[in-house]
Short mmCIF file of C-alpha atoms in Angstrom, two decimals:
data_model
loop_
_atom_site.label_atom_id
_atom_site.label_comp_id
_atom_site.label_asym_id
_atom_site.label_seq_id
_atom_site.Cartn_x
_atom_site.Cartn_y
_atom_site.Cartn_z
CA MET H 189 0.00 0.00 0.00
CA GLN H 190 3.01 2.31 0.64
CA ASP H 191 4.64 1.41 -2.67
CA THR H 192 5.40 4.37 -4.79
CA VAL H 193 3.44 4.32 -7.99
CA PHE H 194 4.91 7.45 -9.56
CA THR H 195 6.69 10.58 -8.47
CA PHE H 196 4.93 13.95 -8.78
CA GLY H 197 7.77 16.41 -8.77
CA THR H 198 9.95 15.48 -5.83
CA ARG H 199 7.11 13.84 -3.95
CA PRO H 200 6.49 10.15 -4.39
CA VAL H 201 2.81 9.15 -4.86
CA SER H 202 1.68 5.91 -3.36
CA LEU H 203 -0.97 3.56 -4.72
CA LEU H 204 -3.51 4.68 -2.15
CA GLU H 205 -3.01 8.30 -2.96
CA ALA H 206 -3.27 7.56 -6.65
CA SER H 207 -6.52 5.64 -6.05
CA VAL H 208 -7.96 8.52 -4.02
CA LEU H 209 -6.94 11.00 -6.70
CA ALA H 210 -8.56 8.85 -9.41
CA ALA H 211 -11.74 8.59 -7.37
CA LEU H 212 -11.84 12.37 -6.94
CA LEU H 213 -11.34 12.90 -10.65
CA LEU H 214 -14.08 10.38 -11.43
CA LEU H 215 -16.41 12.11 -8.99
CA ALA H 216 -15.71 15.48 -10.56
CA PHE H 217 -16.39 14.06 -14.01
CA ILE H 218 -19.68 12.52 -12.86
CA THR H 219 -20.66 15.85 -11.27
CA LEU H 220 -20.01 17.62 -14.56
CA LEU H 221 -22.12 15.05 -16.38
CA VAL H 222 -24.98 15.49 -13.89
CA VAL H 223 -24.86 19.30 -14.18
CA SER H 224 -24.82 19.07 -17.96
CA ALA H 225 -27.76 16.66 -17.91
CA LEU H 226 -29.70 18.95 -15.57
CA ARG H 227 -29.06 21.90 -17.84
CA GLN H 228 -30.26 19.95 -20.86
CA ILE H 229 -33.37 18.85 -18.97
CA LYS H 230 -34.09 22.45 -17.94
CA ALA H 231 -33.61 23.69 -21.52
CA ARG H 232 -35.94 20.99 -22.81
CA ALA H 233 -38.52 21.86 -20.16
CA THR H 234 -38.32 25.52 -21.16
CA SER H 235 -38.72 24.59 -24.84
CA GLU H 236 -41.69 22.38 -23.98
CA ALA H 237 -43.32 25.19 -21.99
CA ILE H 238 -42.75 27.65 -24.83
CA ALA H 239 -44.14 25.14 -27.35
CA ALA H 240 -47.16 24.50 -25.11
CA ASP H 241 -47.77 28.25 -24.73
CA ARG H 242 -47.45 28.74 -28.47
CA ILE H 243 -49.84 25.88 -29.15
CA GLU H 244 -52.29 27.36 -26.66
CA ASP H 245 -51.96 30.80 -28.30
CA LEU H 246 -52.48 29.28 -31.74
CA GLU H 247 -55.55 27.39 -30.55
CA GLU H 248 -56.97 30.55 -28.96
CA HIS H 249 -56.22 32.58 -32.11
CA LEU H 250 -57.87 29.90 -34.24
CA ALA H 251 -60.92 29.94 -31.99
CA ARG H 252 -61.14 33.72 -32.29
CA MET H 253 -60.82 33.47 -36.06
CA LEU H 254 -63.58 30.86 -36.18
CA ARG H 255 -65.80 33.04 -34.01
CA SER H 256 -65.10 36.05 -36.25
CA GLN H 257 -65.90 33.98 -39.30
CA GLY H 258 -69.21 32.91 -37.76
CA GLU H 259 -70.07 36.50 -36.89
CA ILE H 260 -69.19 37.68 -40.40
CA THR H 261 -71.29 34.90 -41.92
CA GLY H 262 -74.24 35.90 -39.72
CA ARG H 263 -73.87 39.55 -40.66
CA MET H 264 -73.69 38.67 -44.32
CA GLN H 265 -76.88 36.64 -44.04
CA THR H 266 -78.57 39.50 -42.21
CA MET H 267 -77.43 42.02 -44.83
CA ALA H 268 -78.64 39.73 -47.62
CA GLU H 269 -82.04 39.40 -45.95
CA VAL H 270 -82.29 43.16 -45.43
CA PHE H 271 -81.30 43.89 -49.03
CA SER H 272 -83.76 41.31 -50.33
CA SER H 273 -86.58 42.75 -48.21
CA ARG H 274 -85.85 46.34 -49.22
CA GLN H 275 -85.53 45.41 -52.88
CA GLY H 276 -88.86 43.60 -52.74
CA ASP H 277 -90.56 46.58 -51.07
CA MET H 278 -89.06 48.98 -53.59
CA MET H 279 -90.10 46.88 -56.58
CA ARG H 280 -93.59 46.48 -55.16
CA ALA H 281 -93.95 50.24 -54.59
CA VAL H 282 -92.62 51.00 -58.08
CA ASN H 283 -94.99 48.48 -59.67
CA GLU H 284 -97.96 49.88 -57.74
CA ARG H 285 -97.08 53.44 -58.77
CA LEU H 286 -96.63 52.49 -62.42
CA ASP H 287 -99.87 50.48 -62.39
CA GLY H 288 -101.75 53.44 -60.90
CA MET H 289 -100.36 55.93 -63.40
CA GLY H 290 -100.92 53.55 -66.30
CA HIS H 291 -104.51 52.97 -65.18
CA LYS H 292 -105.16 56.71 -64.88
CA LEU H 293 -103.61 57.41 -68.28
CA GLY H 294 -105.56 54.54 -69.82
CA LEU H 295 -108.83 55.90 -68.42
CA SER H 296 -108.07 59.39 -69.74
CA MET H 297 -107.15 58.09 -73.19
CA ALA H 298 -110.20 55.84 -73.25
CA ASP H 299 -112.46 58.76 -72.29
CA THR H 300 -110.90 60.98 -74.96
CA THR H 301 -111.21 58.23 -77.56
CA ARG H 302 -114.83 57.67 -76.62
CA GLN H 303 -115.58 61.38 -76.93
CA THR H 304 -113.82 61.52 -80.31
CA HIS H 305 -115.79 58.53 -81.56
CA ASP H 306 -119.03 60.08 -80.31
CA GLY H 307 -118.18 63.33 -82.07
CA LEU H 308 -117.40 61.55 -85.33
CA ARG H 309 -120.57 59.52 -85.04
CA GLN H 310 -122.63 62.66 -84.49
CA LEU H 311 -120.88 64.34 -87.41
CA HIS H 312 -121.73 61.40 -89.65
CA GLU H 313 -125.31 61.54 -88.44
CA ARG H 314 -125.49 65.26 -89.20
CA LEU H 315 -124.01 64.73 -92.64
CA ALA H 316 -126.62 62.07 -93.25
CA VAL H 317 -129.28 64.57 -92.17
CA ILE H 318 -127.85 67.10 -94.63
CA ASP H 319 -127.95 64.50 -97.40
CA ARG H 320 -131.57 63.76 -96.63
CA ALA H 321 -132.31 67.49 -96.54
CA GLN H 322 -130.75 67.99 -99.95
CA LYS H 323 -132.83 65.14 -101.31
CA THR H 324 -135.98 66.86 -100.10
CA ILE H 325 -135.18 70.19 -101.81
CA THR H 326 -137.29 69.15 -104.77
CA ASP H 327 -140.20 68.35 -102.47
CA LEU H 328 -139.81 71.68 -100.74
CA SER H 329 -139.95 73.46 -104.10
CA GLY H 330 -143.49 72.19 -104.50
CA GLN H 331 -144.49 73.88 -101.26
CA VAL H 332 -143.49 77.37 -102.38
CA GLY H 333 -147.12 78.36 -102.75
CA GLN H 334 -147.88 77.55 -99.14
CA LEU H 335 -144.75 79.36 -98.05
CA GLN H 336 -145.77 82.45 -100.00
CA ALA H 337 -149.11 82.44 -98.25
CA ILE H 338 -147.36 82.30 -94.92
CA LEU H 339 -144.87 84.99 -95.88
CA ALA H 340 -147.46 87.39 -97.30
CA ASN H 341 -147.80 88.92 -93.85
CA LYS H 342 -144.60 90.69 -92.80
CA GLN H 343 -145.08 89.97 -89.11
CA THR H 344 -145.89 86.34 -89.78
CA ARG H 345 -142.91 86.12 -92.11
CA GLY H 346 -140.56 87.47 -89.46
CA ALA H 347 -141.92 85.09 -86.84
CA PHE H 348 -141.64 82.17 -89.26
CA GLY H 349 -138.03 82.95 -90.21
CA GLN H 350 -137.09 83.58 -86.60
CA GLY H 351 -138.76 80.36 -85.44
CA ARG H 352 -137.11 78.21 -88.08
CA MET H 353 -133.71 79.75 -87.43
CA GLU H 354 -134.14 79.24 -83.67
CA ALA H 355 -135.16 75.61 -84.22
CA ILE H 356 -131.98 74.93 -86.22
CA ILE H 357 -129.77 76.71 -83.69
CA GLN H 358 -131.35 75.00 -80.67
CA ASP H 359 -131.11 71.60 -82.33
CA GLN H 360 -127.39 71.96 -83.07
CA LEU H 361 -125.85 73.94 -80.20
CA PRO H 362 -125.98 73.72 -76.41
CA PRO H 363 -127.83 76.53 -74.56
CA SER H 364 -124.52 78.14 -73.63
CA GLY H 365 -123.49 78.39 -77.28
CA TYR H 366 -126.04 81.01 -78.42
CA SER H 367 -128.39 83.81 -77.32
CA PHE H 368 -131.50 85.26 -79.01
CA GLN H 369 -132.32 88.97 -79.25
CA ALA H 370 -129.17 89.99 -77.36
CA THR H 371 -128.45 93.72 -77.17
CA LEU H 372 -125.13 94.99 -78.55
CA SER H 373 -123.23 98.08 -77.43
CA SER H 374 -124.73 100.02 -80.34
CA GLY H 375 -128.25 99.25 -79.11
CA SER H 376 -128.94 96.85 -81.99
CA ARG H 377 -130.53 93.48 -81.30
CA PRO H 378 -129.63 90.74 -83.79
CA ASP H 379 -131.96 87.78 -84.03
CA CYS H 380 -129.22 85.44 -82.79
CA LEU H 381 -125.66 85.58 -81.49
CA VAL H 382 -123.62 82.38 -81.76
CA HIS H 383 -120.85 82.34 -79.14
CA MET H 384 -117.46 81.27 -80.47
CA PRO H 385 -114.79 79.34 -78.54
CA ASN H 386 -111.57 80.65 -77.01
CA GLY H 387 -113.06 84.06 -76.22
CA ALA H 388 -113.61 84.98 -79.89
CA PRO H 389 -116.39 87.53 -80.69
CA PRO H 390 -119.86 86.05 -81.37
CA LEU H 391 -121.40 85.57 -84.82
CA ALA H 392 -124.52 87.66 -85.60
CA ILE H 393 -127.43 86.10 -87.56
CA ASP H 394 -130.31 88.08 -89.09
CA ALA H 395 -133.58 86.34 -90.03
CA LYS H 396 -135.47 89.29 -91.63
CA PHE H 397 -135.05 88.61 -95.34
CA PRO H 398 -136.87 91.28 -97.50
CA LEU H 399 -139.53 89.18 -99.21
CA GLU H 400 -141.99 91.94 -100.26
CA ALA H 401 -140.05 92.85 -103.39
CA PHE H 402 -139.25 89.18 -103.99
CA ASN H 403 -142.97 88.37 -103.95
CA LEU H 404 -143.50 91.14 -106.52
CA LEU H 405 -141.12 89.22 -108.79
CA ARG H 406 -143.34 86.16 -108.48
CA LYS H 407 -146.46 88.19 -109.20
CA ALA H 408 -145.10 90.15 -112.17
CA GLN H 409 -147.25 89.65 -115.28
CA SER H 410 -145.41 91.78 -117.79
CA GLU H 411 -141.85 92.59 -118.68
CA GLU H 412 -142.20 96.10 -117.26
CA ASP H 413 -143.59 94.81 -113.96
CA LEU H 414 -140.72 92.33 -113.78
CA LYS H 415 -138.11 95.07 -114.26
CA GLN H 416 -139.76 97.27 -111.63
CA ALA H 417 -139.91 94.34 -109.21
CA GLN H 418 -136.26 93.53 -109.83
CA THR H 419 -135.26 97.15 -109.26
CA GLN H 420 -137.30 97.29 -106.04
CA PHE H 421 -135.84 93.99 -104.84
CA ARG H 422 -132.27 95.09 -105.57
CA ARG H 423 -132.81 98.36 -103.72
CA ASP H 424 -134.44 96.70 -100.67
CA PHE H 425 -131.89 93.91 -100.54
CA THR H 426 -128.93 96.32 -100.82
CA LYS H 427 -130.37 98.49 -98.04
CA HIS H 428 -130.91 95.46 -95.78
CA ILE H 429 -127.34 94.29 -96.37
CA GLN H 430 -126.07 97.77 -95.51
CA ASP H 431 -128.19 97.80 -92.33
CA ILE H 432 -126.76 94.45 -91.24
CA ARG H 433 -123.23 95.68 -91.86
CA GLU H 434 -123.74 98.89 -89.91
CA ARG H 435 -125.68 97.39 -86.99
CA TYR H 436 -124.14 93.98 -86.40
CA LEU H 437 -120.51 94.18 -87.59
CA ILE H 438 -118.86 95.86 -84.59
CA PRO H 439 -115.05 95.46 -84.42
CA GLY H 440 -113.95 93.65 -81.28
CA GLU H 441 -117.53 92.89 -80.23
CA THR H 442 -118.83 90.68 -83.05
CA GLN H 443 -117.29 88.70 -85.88
CA ASP H 444 -116.38 90.59 -89.06
CA THR H 445 -118.93 88.42 -90.90
CA ALA H 446 -122.68 88.10 -90.34
CA PHE H 447 -125.31 85.64 -91.62
CA LEU H 448 -128.53 86.58 -93.41
CA PHE H 449 -130.96 83.68 -93.01
CA VAL H 450 -133.33 82.86 -95.88
CA PRO H 451 -136.06 80.52 -94.54
CA SER H 452 -136.71 78.84 -97.94
CA GLU H 453 -134.44 76.68 -100.07
CA SER H 454 -136.28 77.67 -103.26
CA VAL H 455 -135.90 81.39 -102.54
CA PHE H 456 -132.21 80.83 -101.85
CA ALA H 457 -131.78 78.88 -105.10
CA GLU H 458 -133.53 81.56 -107.18
CA LEU H 459 -131.53 84.31 -105.50
CA ASN H 460 -128.22 82.62 -106.40
CA GLU H 461 -129.41 81.86 -109.92
CA ASN H 462 -130.88 85.23 -110.96
CA PHE H 463 -129.27 87.75 -108.61
CA GLU H 464 -125.65 86.70 -108.41
CA ASP H 465 -124.54 90.35 -108.34
CA LEU H 466 -126.48 90.87 -105.09
CA VAL H 467 -124.90 87.77 -103.61
CA GLN H 468 -121.43 89.09 -104.52
CA LYS H 469 -122.31 92.50 -103.08
CA ALA H 470 -123.37 90.81 -99.84
CA HIS H 471 -120.08 88.91 -99.74
CA ARG H 472 -118.12 92.12 -100.19
CA ALA H 473 -120.10 93.61 -97.32
CA ARG H 474 -119.08 90.57 -95.17
CA VAL H 475 -122.68 89.26 -95.11
CA VAL H 476 -123.21 85.59 -95.99
CA ILE H 477 -126.63 84.51 -97.25
CA VAL H 478 -127.58 81.08 -95.89
CA SER H 479 -130.51 78.75 -96.46
CA PRO H 480 -131.79 76.36 -93.76
CA SER H 481 -129.48 73.57 -94.97
CA LEU H 482 -126.45 75.89 -95.18
CA LEU H 483 -127.22 77.33 -91.76
CA MET H 484 -127.45 73.81 -90.39
CA LEU H 485 -124.11 72.92 -91.99
CA SER H 486 -122.49 76.13 -90.70
CA ILE H 487 -123.77 75.48 -87.20
CA GLN H 488 -122.43 71.94 -87.41
CA VAL H 489 -119.03 73.36 -88.35
CA ILE H 490 -119.23 75.72 -85.36
CA GLN H 491 -120.28 72.79 -83.19
CA ALA H 492 -117.26 70.85 -84.43
CA VAL H 493 -115.06 73.85 -83.58
CA LEU H 494 -116.57 74.01 -80.09
CA ARG H 495 -116.07 70.29 -79.65
CA ASP H 496 -112.50 70.61 -80.92
CA ALA H 497 -111.88 73.40 -78.40
CA ARG H 498 -113.20 71.19 -75.61
CA MET H 499 -111.02 68.35 -76.86
CA ARG H 500 -108.01 70.68 -76.89
CA GLU H 501 -108.79 71.58 -73.29
CA GLN H 502 -108.88 67.88 -72.47
CA ALA H 503 -105.67 67.45 -74.45
CA HIS H 504 -104.03 70.07 -72.24
CA LEU H 505 -105.15 68.10 -69.20
CA ILE H 506 -103.79 64.90 -70.71
CA GLN H 507 -100.53 66.65 -71.59
CA ALA H 508 -100.31 67.95 -68.03
CA GLU H 509 -100.87 64.44 -66.66
CA VAL H 510 -98.28 63.05 -69.10
CA ALA H 511 -95.85 65.77 -67.96
CA HIS H 512 -96.47 64.78 -64.32
CA LEU H 513 -96.00 61.14 -65.31
CA THR H 514 -92.74 61.99 -67.09
CA ALA H 515 -91.50 63.89 -64.03
CA ASP H 516 -92.43 60.93 -61.79
CA ILE H 517 -90.60 58.56 -64.14
CA ALA H 518 -87.54 60.85 -64.11
CA ARG H 519 -87.55 60.90 -60.31
CA LEU H 520 -88.03 57.14 -60.29
CA ASN H 521 -85.08 56.79 -62.67
CA ASP H 522 -82.87 58.96 -60.45
CA ARG H 523 -83.86 57.03 -57.34
CA THR H 524 -83.33 53.73 -59.15
CA GLY H 525 -79.85 54.91 -60.16
CA LYS H 526 -79.05 55.83 -56.58
CA LEU H 527 -80.40 52.48 -55.39
CA GLN H 528 -78.29 50.74 -58.05
CA ALA H 529 -75.21 52.61 -56.82
CA HIS H 530 -75.98 51.53 -53.24
CA PHE H 531 -76.44 47.94 -54.39
CA ALA H 532 -73.16 48.12 -56.34
CA GLN H 533 -71.31 49.44 -53.27
CA ALA H 534 -72.93 46.78 -51.08
CA SER H 535 -71.98 44.10 -53.61
CA LYS H 536 -68.40 45.40 -53.61
CA ASP H 537 -68.31 45.33 -49.79
CA ILE H 538 -69.68 41.78 -49.80
CA ASP H 539 -66.98 40.75 -52.29
CA GLN H 540 -64.32 42.24 -49.98
CA ILE H 541 -65.86 40.40 -47.03
CA LEU H 542 -65.83 37.15 -49.00
CA ILE H 543 -62.16 37.73 -49.87
CA SER H 544 -61.34 38.28 -46.17
CA THR H 545 -63.35 35.20 -45.21
CA ASP H 546 -61.52 33.14 -47.81
CA LYS H 547 -58.16 34.33 -46.46
CA ILE H 548 -59.23 33.48 -42.91
CA SER H 549 -60.34 30.04 -44.05
CA LYS H 550 -57.00 29.45 -45.79
CA ARG H 551 -55.08 30.52 -42.68
CA GLY H 552 -57.23 28.21 -40.57
CA ARG H 553 -56.50 25.31 -42.90
CA LYS H 554 -52.76 26.11 -42.71
CA ILE H 555 -52.93 26.03 -38.90
CA GLU H 556 -54.83 22.74 -39.02
CA ASP H 557 -52.16 21.31 -41.34
CA LEU H 558 -49.32 22.00 -38.81
CA ASP H 559 -47.58 18.75 -37.57
CA LEU H 560 -48.46 19.24 -33.91
CA GLY H 561 -48.35 15.47 -33.23
CA GLU H 562 -44.53 15.32 -33.56
CA VAL H 563 -44.07 18.25 -31.18
CA ARG H 564 -46.27 16.55 -28.60
CA GLY H 565 -44.33 13.24 -29.10
CA GLU H 566 -40.99 14.98 -28.55
CA ALA H 567 -42.33 16.63 -25.42
CA ALA H 568 -43.45 13.25 -24.06
CA THR H 569 -40.04 11.67 -24.83
CA SER H 570 -38.18 14.47 -23.08
CA SER H 571 -40.38 14.09 -20.02
CA GLY H 572 -39.68 10.32 -19.88
CA GLU H 573 -35.92 10.81 -20.11
CA ARG H 574 -36.04 13.43 -17.36
CA VAL H 575 -37.93 11.01 -15.11
CA ARG H 576 -35.42 8.24 -15.78
CA LEU H 577 -32.45 10.50 -15.02
CA MET H 578 -34.01 11.65 -11.80
CA ALA H 579 -34.65 8.03 -10.81
CA GLY H 580 -31.02 7.04 -11.59
CA GLU H 581 -29.68 9.95 -9.51
CA GLU H 582 -31.63 8.82 -6.53
#
């Protein structure tokens, strides 16, 4: 035991001392190994804790992302329902408004069309009456004798002409379209005033045709009597035309033309056949000679003018309604454009939301695809080694 194994400097080292020194060195080496192992175990534990915290953070972040995705999906469904409801209400309101306006316009057009058809039908009826009246001119010519007997008396003649003229006027025009024996500003009283539309002056009609001289023409037996009767008739007729012009043609108050009513078609025909110069003179004096059929036709023309004026008034109403309808359509177009812009912006926002949702879904799938099983396996292996080391140390 005291044998020298080796000499360390000048001092000999025995076997015992060498054994003790070797044991100390071995103990120091084992201590270093244990410290190194402990450090490795601590580092692995720290890594495992960090990995566990990271996994927990990732799981929490994924849960938040899933919750956000659910909320976004719910909001999108709500927005889609709201947009669908509002669009349905808007379309229903627009359809109701268009239906109402179309119905109103249709009624107005139908009423105007009906009135036009009624007017044309009445015009055709009046033309048929005129045709029948012209066909009876020959029959009326045979009644000249009876007419002469009636017209022999001046007062009776005036009443007859006035009555026939009034019958024609009353049959053709409404009560508001004429007036009998109206007094003018000059004090004259024409037999009839026909009121014209649009505020135009009325038309004067005289029914006092000078038949005394005309009857002398019928009664003339000789050539001399015939010439005298013609001279008398021309003088009386010219004077009556001048009286009508002076009494009834008042500028601004009456029309610049007046009617002279002849109550017999035969007298009117003979006047135009044998006294054309008097007819031309009457025309130059702005006096138109009319027979019963011509007066009826003239009144029908005036009636058509009155009806046309009423139709123009209705046309103004229709044009006003069409203008209102056009304005409503313009406002509807503007509002539809604004609504379309809102829908376009909403559609753009929804597309952006869908893009964000798609990105979130892709990130979620990437997180799901992470190899978390290997990390958990390494953590379990490290824990087992640490337990074994601790058991060996004990």
